[in-house]
Coordinates of C-alpha atoms in Angstrom, one line a residue:
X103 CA 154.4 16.7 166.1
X104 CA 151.5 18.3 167.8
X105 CA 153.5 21.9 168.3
X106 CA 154.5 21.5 164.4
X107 CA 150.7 20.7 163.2
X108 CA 149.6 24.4 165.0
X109 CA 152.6 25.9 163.8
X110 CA 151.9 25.6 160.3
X111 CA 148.3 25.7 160.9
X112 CA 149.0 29.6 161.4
X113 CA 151.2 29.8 158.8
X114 CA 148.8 28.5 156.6
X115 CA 145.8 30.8 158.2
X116 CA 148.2 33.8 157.9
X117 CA 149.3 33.0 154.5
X118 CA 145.1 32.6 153.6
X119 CA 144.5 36.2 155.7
X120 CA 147.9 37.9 153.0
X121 CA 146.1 36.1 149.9
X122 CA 142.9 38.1 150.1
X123 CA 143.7 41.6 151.3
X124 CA 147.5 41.8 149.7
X125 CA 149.5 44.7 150.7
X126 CA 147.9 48.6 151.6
X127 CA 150.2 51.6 150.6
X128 CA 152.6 51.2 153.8
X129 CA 152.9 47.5 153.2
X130 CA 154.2 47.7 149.6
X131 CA 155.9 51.3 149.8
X132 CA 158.3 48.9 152.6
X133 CA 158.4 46.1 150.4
X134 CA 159.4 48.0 147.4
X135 CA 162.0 49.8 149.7
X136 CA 163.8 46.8 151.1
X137 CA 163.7 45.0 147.4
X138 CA 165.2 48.1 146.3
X139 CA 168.5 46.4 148.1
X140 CA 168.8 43.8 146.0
X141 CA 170.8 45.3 143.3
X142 CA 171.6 42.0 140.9
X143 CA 167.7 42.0 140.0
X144 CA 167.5 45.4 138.6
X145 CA 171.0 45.1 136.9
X146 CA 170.0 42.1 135.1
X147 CA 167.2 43.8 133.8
X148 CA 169.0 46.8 133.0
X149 CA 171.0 44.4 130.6
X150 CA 168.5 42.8 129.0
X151 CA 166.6 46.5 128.1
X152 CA 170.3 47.3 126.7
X153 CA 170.4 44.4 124.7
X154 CA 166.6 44.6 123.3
X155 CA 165.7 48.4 123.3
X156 CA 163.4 49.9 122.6
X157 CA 160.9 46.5 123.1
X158 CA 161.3 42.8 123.4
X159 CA 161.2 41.3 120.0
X160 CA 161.4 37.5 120.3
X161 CA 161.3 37.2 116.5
X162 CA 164.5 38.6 116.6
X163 CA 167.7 35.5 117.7
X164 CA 169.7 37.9 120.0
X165 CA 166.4 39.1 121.5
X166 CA 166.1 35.2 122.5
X167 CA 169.6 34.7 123.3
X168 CA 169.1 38.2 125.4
X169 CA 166.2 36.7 127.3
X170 CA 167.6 33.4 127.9
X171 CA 170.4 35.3 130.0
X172 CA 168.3 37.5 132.0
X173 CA 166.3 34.0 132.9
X174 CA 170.0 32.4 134.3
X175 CA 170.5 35.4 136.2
X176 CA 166.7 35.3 137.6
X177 CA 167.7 31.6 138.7
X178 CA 166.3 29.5 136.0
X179 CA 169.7 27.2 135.4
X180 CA 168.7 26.9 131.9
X181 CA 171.8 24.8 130.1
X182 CA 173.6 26.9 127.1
X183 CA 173.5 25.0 123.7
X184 CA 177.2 23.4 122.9
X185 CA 179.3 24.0 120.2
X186 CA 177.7 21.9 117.6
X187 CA 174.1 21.4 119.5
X188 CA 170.8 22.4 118.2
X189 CA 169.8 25.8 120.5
X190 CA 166.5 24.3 121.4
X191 CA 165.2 27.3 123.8
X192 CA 165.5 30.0 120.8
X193 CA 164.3 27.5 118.4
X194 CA 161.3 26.7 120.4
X195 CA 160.8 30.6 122.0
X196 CA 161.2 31.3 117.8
X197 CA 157.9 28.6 117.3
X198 CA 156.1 29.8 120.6
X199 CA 156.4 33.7 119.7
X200 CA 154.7 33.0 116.1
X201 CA 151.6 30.8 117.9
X202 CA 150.9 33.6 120.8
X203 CA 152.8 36.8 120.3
X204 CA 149.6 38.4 118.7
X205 CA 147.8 37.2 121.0
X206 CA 148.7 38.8 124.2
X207 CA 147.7 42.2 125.5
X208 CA 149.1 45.2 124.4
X209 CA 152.3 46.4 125.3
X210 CA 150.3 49.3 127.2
X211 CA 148.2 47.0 129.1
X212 CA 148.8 47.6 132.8
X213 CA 147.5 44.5 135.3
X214 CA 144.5 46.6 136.6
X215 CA 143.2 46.7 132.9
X216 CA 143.4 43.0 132.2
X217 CA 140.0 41.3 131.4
X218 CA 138.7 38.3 132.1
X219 CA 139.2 37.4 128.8
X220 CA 142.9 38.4 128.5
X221 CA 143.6 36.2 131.9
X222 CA 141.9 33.3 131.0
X223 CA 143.6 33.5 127.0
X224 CA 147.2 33.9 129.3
X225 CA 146.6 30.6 130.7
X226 CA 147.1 28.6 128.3
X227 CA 149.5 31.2 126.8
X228 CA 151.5 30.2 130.2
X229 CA 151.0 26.7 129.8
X230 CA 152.1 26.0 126.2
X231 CA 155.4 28.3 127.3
X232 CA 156.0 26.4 130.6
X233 CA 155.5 23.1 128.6
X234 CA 158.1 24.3 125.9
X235 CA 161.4 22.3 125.7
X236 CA 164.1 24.8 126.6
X237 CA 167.3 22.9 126.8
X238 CA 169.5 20.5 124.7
X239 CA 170.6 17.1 126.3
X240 CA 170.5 13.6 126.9
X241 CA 167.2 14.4 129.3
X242 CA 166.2 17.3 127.4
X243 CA 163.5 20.2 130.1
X244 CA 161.3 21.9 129.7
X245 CA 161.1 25.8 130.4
X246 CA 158.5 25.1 133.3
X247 CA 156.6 27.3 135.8
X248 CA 158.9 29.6 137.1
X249 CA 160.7 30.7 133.9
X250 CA 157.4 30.8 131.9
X251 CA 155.7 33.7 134.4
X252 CA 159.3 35.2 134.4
X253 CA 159.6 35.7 130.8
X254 CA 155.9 36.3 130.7
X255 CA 156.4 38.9 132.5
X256 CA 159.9 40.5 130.6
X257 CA 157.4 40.6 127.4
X258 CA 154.5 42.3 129.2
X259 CA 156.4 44.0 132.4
X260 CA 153.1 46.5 132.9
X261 CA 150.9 43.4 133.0
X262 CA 151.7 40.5 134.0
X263 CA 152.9 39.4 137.1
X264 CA 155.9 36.5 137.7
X265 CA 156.0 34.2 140.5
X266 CA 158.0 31.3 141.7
X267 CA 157.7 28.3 143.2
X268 CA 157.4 29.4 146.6
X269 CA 154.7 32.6 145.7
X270 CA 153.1 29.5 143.6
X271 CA 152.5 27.7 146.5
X272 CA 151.5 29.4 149.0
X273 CA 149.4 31.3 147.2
X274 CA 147.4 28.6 145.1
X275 CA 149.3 25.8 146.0
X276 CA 149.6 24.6 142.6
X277 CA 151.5 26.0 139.4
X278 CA 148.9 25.1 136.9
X279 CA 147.5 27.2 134.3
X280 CA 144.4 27.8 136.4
X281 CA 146.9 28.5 139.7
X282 CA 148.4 31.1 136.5
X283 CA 145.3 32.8 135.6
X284 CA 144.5 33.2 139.8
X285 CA 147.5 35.3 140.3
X286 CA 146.8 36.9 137.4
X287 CA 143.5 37.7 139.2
X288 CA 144.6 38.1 142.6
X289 CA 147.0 40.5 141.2
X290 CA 144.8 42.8 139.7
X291 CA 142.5 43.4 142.7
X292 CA 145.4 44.1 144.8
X293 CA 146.5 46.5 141.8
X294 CA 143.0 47.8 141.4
X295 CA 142.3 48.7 145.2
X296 CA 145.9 50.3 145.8
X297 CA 145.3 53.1 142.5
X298 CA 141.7 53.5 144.3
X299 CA 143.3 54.0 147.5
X300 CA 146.3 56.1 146.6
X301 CA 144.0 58.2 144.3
X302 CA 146.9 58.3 142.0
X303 CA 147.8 56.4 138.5
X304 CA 150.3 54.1 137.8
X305 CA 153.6 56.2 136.9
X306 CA 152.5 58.6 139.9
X307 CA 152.0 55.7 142.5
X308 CA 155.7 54.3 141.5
X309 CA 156.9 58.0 142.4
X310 CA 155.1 58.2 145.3
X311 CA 156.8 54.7 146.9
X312 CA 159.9 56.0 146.1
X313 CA 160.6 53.6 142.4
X314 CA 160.1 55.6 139.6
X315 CA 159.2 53.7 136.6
X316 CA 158.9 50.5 138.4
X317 CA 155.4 48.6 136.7
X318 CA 153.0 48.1 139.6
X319 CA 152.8 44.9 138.7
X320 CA 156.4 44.0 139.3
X321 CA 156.3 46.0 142.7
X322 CA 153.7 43.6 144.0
X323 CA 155.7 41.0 142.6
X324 CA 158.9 42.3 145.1
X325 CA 155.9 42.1 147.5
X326 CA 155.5 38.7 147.3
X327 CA 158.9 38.0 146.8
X328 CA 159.8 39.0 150.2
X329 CA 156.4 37.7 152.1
X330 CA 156.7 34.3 150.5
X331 CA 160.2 33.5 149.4
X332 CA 162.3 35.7 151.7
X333 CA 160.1 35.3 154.3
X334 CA 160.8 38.9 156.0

């Protein structure tokens, strides 16, 4: 008992130490090069940009149905409506999109830019999306924590950052909307004091770690990804 108490004791002061200085330039260019190996993320995004181009509409039913399969292959086990039963997730993504779609950034905002303002409004964007019902059933769930910062993050890929449980955690230790708006935050200082280290903008940072194109924010998101869920 006493050899486990120190061990995670470190864990938690390492995890702590990770939380406030994030990855430098070498940490992230190796992050963004090993997540480069795992192929089924990028494809399932590939598919959903197919199916949606040019921009995620969630107005639009087979943009919902579109996202609701790139969210099974991120892992979300979200049940498929019946024959016969009431699609409650693009029914209630339908309801959600007309309370908040005009209310989050800009397509064009990038997760350096993000004001105060805009993080704490995404909050309780996060919270009435994690809270939404998302499956038929006789015990009907919710979309919760995990998918929320996942689609989130399909709708504003420059800006906002996913997580799951295990980034959630150890991190915050808590997937609330506050624990949403600190990641939010933590996320744009890391993003903030890479471009001032680099010297470089977004879309020239991406081709200087080697991933073209890739959003900065979802590169610090493979980042976490493979310090907190992958472990490596």
């Amino acid at each position: 008992m006493e050899i486990h108490t120190v061990t995670s004791g470190r864990r938690d002061e390492h995890t702590r130490s990770l939380s406030g200085r994030g990855p430098d330039l070498e940490r992230l260019r190796a992050a963004v090069g090993e997540f480069a190996g795992y192929t089924a993320a990028d494809r399932s995004w590939e598919r959903l940009l197919l199916a949606t181009g040019p921009r995620i509409d969630p107005a639009l039913p087979a943009h919902r149905r579109a996202l609701l399969a790139w969210l099974n292959a991120w892992g979300c086990r979200i049940r498929y409506p019946r024959d016969g039963e009431h699609d409650v997730f693009c029914a209630e993504a339908d309801a959600w999109w007309a309370r908040w779609g005009e209310r989050l950034p800009g397509r064009d905002a990038v997760l350096a830019g993000l004001t105060d303002t805009e993080i704490d409004l995404l909050g309780d964007c996060y919270a009435d999306l994690s809270a939404m019902p998302a499956a038929p059933g006789a015990r009907p769930r919710s979309l919760g924590s995990t998918a929320a910062t996942k689609m989130l993050h399909a709708l504003r890929p420059r800006a906002l950052m996913p997580w799951d449980a295990a980034i959630a955690d150890a991190l915050h230790g808590a997937r609330t909307a506050d624990a949403y708006r600190a990641h939010l935050r933590l996320g744009r200082r890391w993003a903030r004091r890479l471009l001032a280290e680099s010297d470089l903008g977004e879309e020239a940072l991406a081709v200087e770690l080697g991933r073209p194109g890739r959003p900065l924010a979802k590169m610090l998101d493979d980042y976490c990804y493979l310090e907190f869920t992958a472990g490596t």
